[in-house]
Short mmCIF file of C-alpha atoms in Angstrom, two decimals:
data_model
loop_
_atom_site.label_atom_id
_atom_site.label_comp_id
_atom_site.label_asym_id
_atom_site.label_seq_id
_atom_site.Cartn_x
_atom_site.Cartn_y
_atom_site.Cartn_z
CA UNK E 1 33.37 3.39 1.28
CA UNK E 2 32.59 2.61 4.89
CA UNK E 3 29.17 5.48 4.62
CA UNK E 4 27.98 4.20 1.23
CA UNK E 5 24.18 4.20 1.55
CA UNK E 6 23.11 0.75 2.14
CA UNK E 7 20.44 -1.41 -0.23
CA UNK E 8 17.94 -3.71 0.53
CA UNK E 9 15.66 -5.72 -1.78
CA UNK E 10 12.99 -3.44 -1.26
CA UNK E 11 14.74 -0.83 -1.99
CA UNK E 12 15.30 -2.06 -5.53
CA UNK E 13 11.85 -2.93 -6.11
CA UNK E 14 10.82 0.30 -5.54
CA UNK E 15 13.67 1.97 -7.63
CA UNK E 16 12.50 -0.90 -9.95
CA UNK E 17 9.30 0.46 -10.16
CA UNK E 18 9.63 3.79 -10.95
CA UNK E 19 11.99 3.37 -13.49
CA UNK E 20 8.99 1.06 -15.25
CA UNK E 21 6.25 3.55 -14.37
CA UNK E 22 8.32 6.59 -15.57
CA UNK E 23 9.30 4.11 -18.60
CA UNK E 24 5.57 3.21 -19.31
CA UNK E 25 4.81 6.74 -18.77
CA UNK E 26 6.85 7.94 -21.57
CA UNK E 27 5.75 5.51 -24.01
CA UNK E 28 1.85 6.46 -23.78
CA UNK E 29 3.18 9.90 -24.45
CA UNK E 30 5.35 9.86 -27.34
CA UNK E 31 5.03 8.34 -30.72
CA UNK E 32 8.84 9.13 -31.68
CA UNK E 33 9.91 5.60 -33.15
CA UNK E 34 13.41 6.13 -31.16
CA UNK E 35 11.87 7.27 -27.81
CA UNK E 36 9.77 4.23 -27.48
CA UNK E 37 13.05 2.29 -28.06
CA UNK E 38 14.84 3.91 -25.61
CA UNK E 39 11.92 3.97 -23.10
CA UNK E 40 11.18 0.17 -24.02
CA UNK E 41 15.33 -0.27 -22.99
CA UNK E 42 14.21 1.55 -19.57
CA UNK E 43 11.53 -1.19 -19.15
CA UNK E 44 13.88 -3.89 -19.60
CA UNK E 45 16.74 -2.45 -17.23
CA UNK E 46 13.82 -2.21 -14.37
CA UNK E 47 13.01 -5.47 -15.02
CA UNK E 48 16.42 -7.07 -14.75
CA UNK E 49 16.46 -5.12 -11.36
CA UNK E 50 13.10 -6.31 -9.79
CA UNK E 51 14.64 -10.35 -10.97
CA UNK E 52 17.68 -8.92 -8.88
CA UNK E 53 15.42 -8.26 -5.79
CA UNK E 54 13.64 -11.48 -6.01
CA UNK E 55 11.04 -11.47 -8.57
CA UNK E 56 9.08 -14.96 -9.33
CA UNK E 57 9.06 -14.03 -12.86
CA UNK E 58 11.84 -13.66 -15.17
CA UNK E 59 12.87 -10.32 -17.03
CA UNK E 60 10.40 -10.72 -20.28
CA UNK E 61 7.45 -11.73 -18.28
CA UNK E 62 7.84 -8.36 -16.36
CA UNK E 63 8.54 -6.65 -19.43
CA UNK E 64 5.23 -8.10 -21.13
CA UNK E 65 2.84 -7.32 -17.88
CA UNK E 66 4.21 -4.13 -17.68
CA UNK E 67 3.51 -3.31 -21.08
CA UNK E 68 0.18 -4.19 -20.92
CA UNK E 69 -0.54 -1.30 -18.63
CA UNK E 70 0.68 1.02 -20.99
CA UNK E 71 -2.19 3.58 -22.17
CA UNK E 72 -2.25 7.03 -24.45
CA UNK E 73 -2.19 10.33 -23.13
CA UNK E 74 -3.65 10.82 -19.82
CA UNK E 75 -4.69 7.56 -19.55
CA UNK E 76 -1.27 6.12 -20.07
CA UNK E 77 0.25 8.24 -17.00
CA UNK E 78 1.20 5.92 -14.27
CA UNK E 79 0.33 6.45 -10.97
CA UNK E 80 0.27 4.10 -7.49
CA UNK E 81 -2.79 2.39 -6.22
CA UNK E 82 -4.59 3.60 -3.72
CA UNK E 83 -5.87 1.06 -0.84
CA UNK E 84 -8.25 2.49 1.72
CA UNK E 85 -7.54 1.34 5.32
CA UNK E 86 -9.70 1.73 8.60
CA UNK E 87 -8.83 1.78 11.96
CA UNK E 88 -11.72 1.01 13.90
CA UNK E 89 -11.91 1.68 18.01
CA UNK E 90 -15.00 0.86 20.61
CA UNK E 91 -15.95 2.29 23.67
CA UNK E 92 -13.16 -0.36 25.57
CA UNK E 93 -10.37 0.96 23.87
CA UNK E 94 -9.96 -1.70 21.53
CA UNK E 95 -8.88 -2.52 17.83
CA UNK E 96 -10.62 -4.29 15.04
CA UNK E 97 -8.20 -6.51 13.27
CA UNK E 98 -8.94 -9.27 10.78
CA UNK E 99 -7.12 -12.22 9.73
CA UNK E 100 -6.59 -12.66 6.09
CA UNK E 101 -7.43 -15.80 4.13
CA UNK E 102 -4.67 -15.65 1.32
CA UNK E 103 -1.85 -14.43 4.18
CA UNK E 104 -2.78 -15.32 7.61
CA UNK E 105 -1.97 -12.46 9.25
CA UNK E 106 -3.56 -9.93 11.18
CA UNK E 107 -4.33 -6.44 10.42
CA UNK E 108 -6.81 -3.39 10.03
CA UNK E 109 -9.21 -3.92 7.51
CA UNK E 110 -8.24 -2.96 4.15
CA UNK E 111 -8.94 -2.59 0.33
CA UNK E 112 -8.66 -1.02 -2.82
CA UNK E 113 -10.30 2.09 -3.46
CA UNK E 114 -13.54 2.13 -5.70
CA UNK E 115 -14.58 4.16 -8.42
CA UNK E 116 -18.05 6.02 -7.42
CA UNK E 117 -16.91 5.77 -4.15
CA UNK E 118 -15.05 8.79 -1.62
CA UNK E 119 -12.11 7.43 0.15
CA UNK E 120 -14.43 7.48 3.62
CA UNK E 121 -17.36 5.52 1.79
CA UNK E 122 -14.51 2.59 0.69
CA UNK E 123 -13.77 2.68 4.69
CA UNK E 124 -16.62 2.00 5.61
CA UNK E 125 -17.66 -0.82 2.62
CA UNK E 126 -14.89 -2.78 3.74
CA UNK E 127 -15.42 -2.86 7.45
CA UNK E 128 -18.97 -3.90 7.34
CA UNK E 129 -17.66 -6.29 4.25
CA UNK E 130 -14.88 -7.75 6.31
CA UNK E 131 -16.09 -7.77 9.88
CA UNK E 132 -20.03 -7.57 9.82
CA UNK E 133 -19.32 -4.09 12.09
CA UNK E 134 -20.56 -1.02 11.37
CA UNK E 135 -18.97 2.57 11.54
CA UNK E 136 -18.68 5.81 11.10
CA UNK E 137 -15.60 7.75 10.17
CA UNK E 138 -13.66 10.03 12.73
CA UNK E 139 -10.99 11.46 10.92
CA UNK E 140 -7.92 10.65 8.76
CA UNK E 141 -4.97 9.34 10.87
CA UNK E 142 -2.48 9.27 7.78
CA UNK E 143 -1.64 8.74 4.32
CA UNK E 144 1.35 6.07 4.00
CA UNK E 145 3.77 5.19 1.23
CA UNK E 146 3.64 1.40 0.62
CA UNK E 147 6.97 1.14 -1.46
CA UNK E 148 8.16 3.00 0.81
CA UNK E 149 7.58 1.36 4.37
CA UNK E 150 8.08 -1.58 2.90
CA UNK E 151 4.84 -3.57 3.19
CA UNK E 152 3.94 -3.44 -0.92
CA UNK E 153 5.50 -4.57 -3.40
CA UNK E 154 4.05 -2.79 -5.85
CA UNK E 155 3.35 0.90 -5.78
CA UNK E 156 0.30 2.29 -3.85
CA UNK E 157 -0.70 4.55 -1.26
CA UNK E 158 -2.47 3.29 1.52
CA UNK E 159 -5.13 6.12 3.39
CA UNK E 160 -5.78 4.90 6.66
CA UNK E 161 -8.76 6.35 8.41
CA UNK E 162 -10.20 6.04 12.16
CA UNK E 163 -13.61 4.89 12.53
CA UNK E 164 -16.14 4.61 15.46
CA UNK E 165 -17.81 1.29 16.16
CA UNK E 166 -21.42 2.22 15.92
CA UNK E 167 -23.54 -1.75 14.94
CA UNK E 168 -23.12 -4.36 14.16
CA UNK E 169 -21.71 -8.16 15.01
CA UNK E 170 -18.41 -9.67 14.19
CA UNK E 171 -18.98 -11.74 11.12
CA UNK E 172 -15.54 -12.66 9.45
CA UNK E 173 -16.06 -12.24 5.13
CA UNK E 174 -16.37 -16.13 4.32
CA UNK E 175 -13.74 -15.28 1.14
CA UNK E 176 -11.64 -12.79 2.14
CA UNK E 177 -10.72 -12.96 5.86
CA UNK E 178 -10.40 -16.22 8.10
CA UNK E 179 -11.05 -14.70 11.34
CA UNK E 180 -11.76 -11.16 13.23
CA UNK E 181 -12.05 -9.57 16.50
CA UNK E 182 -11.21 -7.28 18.95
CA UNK E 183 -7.90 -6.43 20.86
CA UNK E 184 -6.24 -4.28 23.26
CA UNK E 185 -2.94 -3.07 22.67
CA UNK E 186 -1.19 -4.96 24.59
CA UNK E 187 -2.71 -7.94 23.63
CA UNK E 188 -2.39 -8.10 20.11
CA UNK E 189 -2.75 -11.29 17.70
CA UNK E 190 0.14 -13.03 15.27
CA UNK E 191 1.51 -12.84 12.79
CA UNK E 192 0.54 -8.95 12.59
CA UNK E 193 1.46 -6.95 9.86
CA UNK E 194 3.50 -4.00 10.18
CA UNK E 195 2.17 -2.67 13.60
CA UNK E 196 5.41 -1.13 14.35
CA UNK E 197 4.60 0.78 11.69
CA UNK E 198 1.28 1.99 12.64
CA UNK E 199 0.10 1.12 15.92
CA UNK E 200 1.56 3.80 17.52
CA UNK E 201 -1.02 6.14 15.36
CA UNK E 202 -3.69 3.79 15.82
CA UNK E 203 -3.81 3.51 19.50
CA UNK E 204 -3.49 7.20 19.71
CA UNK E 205 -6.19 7.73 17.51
CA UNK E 206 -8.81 5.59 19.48
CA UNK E 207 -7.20 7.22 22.64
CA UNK E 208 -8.79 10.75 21.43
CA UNK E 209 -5.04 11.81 21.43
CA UNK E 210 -5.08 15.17 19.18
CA UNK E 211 -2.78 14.34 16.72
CA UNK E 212 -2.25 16.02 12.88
CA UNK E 213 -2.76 13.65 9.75
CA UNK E 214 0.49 11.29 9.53
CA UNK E 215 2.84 11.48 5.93
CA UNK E 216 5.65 10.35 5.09
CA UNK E 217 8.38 13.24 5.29
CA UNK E 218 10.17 13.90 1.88
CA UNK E 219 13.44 13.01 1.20
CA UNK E 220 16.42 14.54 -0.88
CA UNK E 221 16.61 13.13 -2.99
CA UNK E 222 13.73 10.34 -2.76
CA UNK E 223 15.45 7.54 -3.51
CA UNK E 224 17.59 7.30 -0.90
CA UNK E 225 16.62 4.77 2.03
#
């Protein structure tokens, strides 16, 4: 028993969650009476996990949101979110980092994707949205699984691009961040979020280091830790 795989909370929220997504999944494809049972069974077992892990909300309020996101066809298929991050260097070596108004803490600037826009585009909207700076786009440093590294709770994939400072003057967003600015590695701000996570690529990337695009290796099977 002593090499059982350990589990941690976030490990059944994201086992949570794809039970519900391949349980929502199956219901906008089907319109068998006794697969939407069974699928609708699915929904409430993933619930009952996600309360297990530490979920505000109890089992039925799960169940209801989830099913609200429930489409036909194509349209029904569930799929993560995608954010759009940007790591942004200047000419001294140093990181742009913002502080966010609902959390507090510190990190690259970030949002969700938008429709009409190309993954660079949303980069570069959020910067100048977030910090008043203005760049241009170097290069993708990675694509990272959220679930996965632990810093989402709900499914999406986060592609994180490095940018060039090129204009502009700090100006924090007076809704969405608190504060911004610029900092050297070694003198970064707190609470930060995640950095050991991806810092190392960051740095590297406004180093000029020559490094390939960053993913996160598959597993077998995936839902082990």
């Amino acid at each position: 028993m002593d090499d059982a795989p350990s589990c941690t909370p976030q490990d059944l929220i994201r086992w949570s969650e794809a039970l519900a997504g391949i349980a929502r999944t199956g219901l906008g494809f089907t319109d068998s009476l006794y697969e939407r049972e069974r699928f609708e069974e699915v929904l409430a077992v993933a619930a009952d996990i996600r309360v297990a892990a530490g979920s505000h909300f109890e089992s039925d309020t799960l169940v209801d949101e989830w099913m609200k996101g429930v489409g036909a066809g194509v349209a029904g298929y569930q799929t993560p979110k995608v954010a759009i991050g940007a790591v942004v260097g200047n000419d001294e070596g140093e990181i742009l980092l913002v502080q966010r108004a609902d959390s507090g803490v510190w990190l690259y600037p970030t949002g969700w994707a938008d429709i009409g826009y190309s993954p660079a585009e949303v980069a570069i909207k959020e910067v100048a949205e977030e910090t008043g700076i203005e760049c241009e786009v170097v290069g993708l440093i990675g694509v990272l699984d959220g679930l996965r590294r632990g810093f989402s709770r709900i499914p999406l994939y986060s592609l994180v691009f490095h940018c060039r400072a090129v204009g502009g003057a700090l100006a924090a967003h007076p809704l969405e961040t608190s504060d911004v600015g610029w900092f050297r590695e070694d003198e970064l701000p707190s609470p930060l979020a995640g950095a050991e996570s991806w810092g190392p690529m960051a740095f590297a990337a406004i180093r000029g280091d020559a490094l390939p695009p960053h993913f996160d290796p598959p597993r077998d099977p995936p839902w082990r830790t």
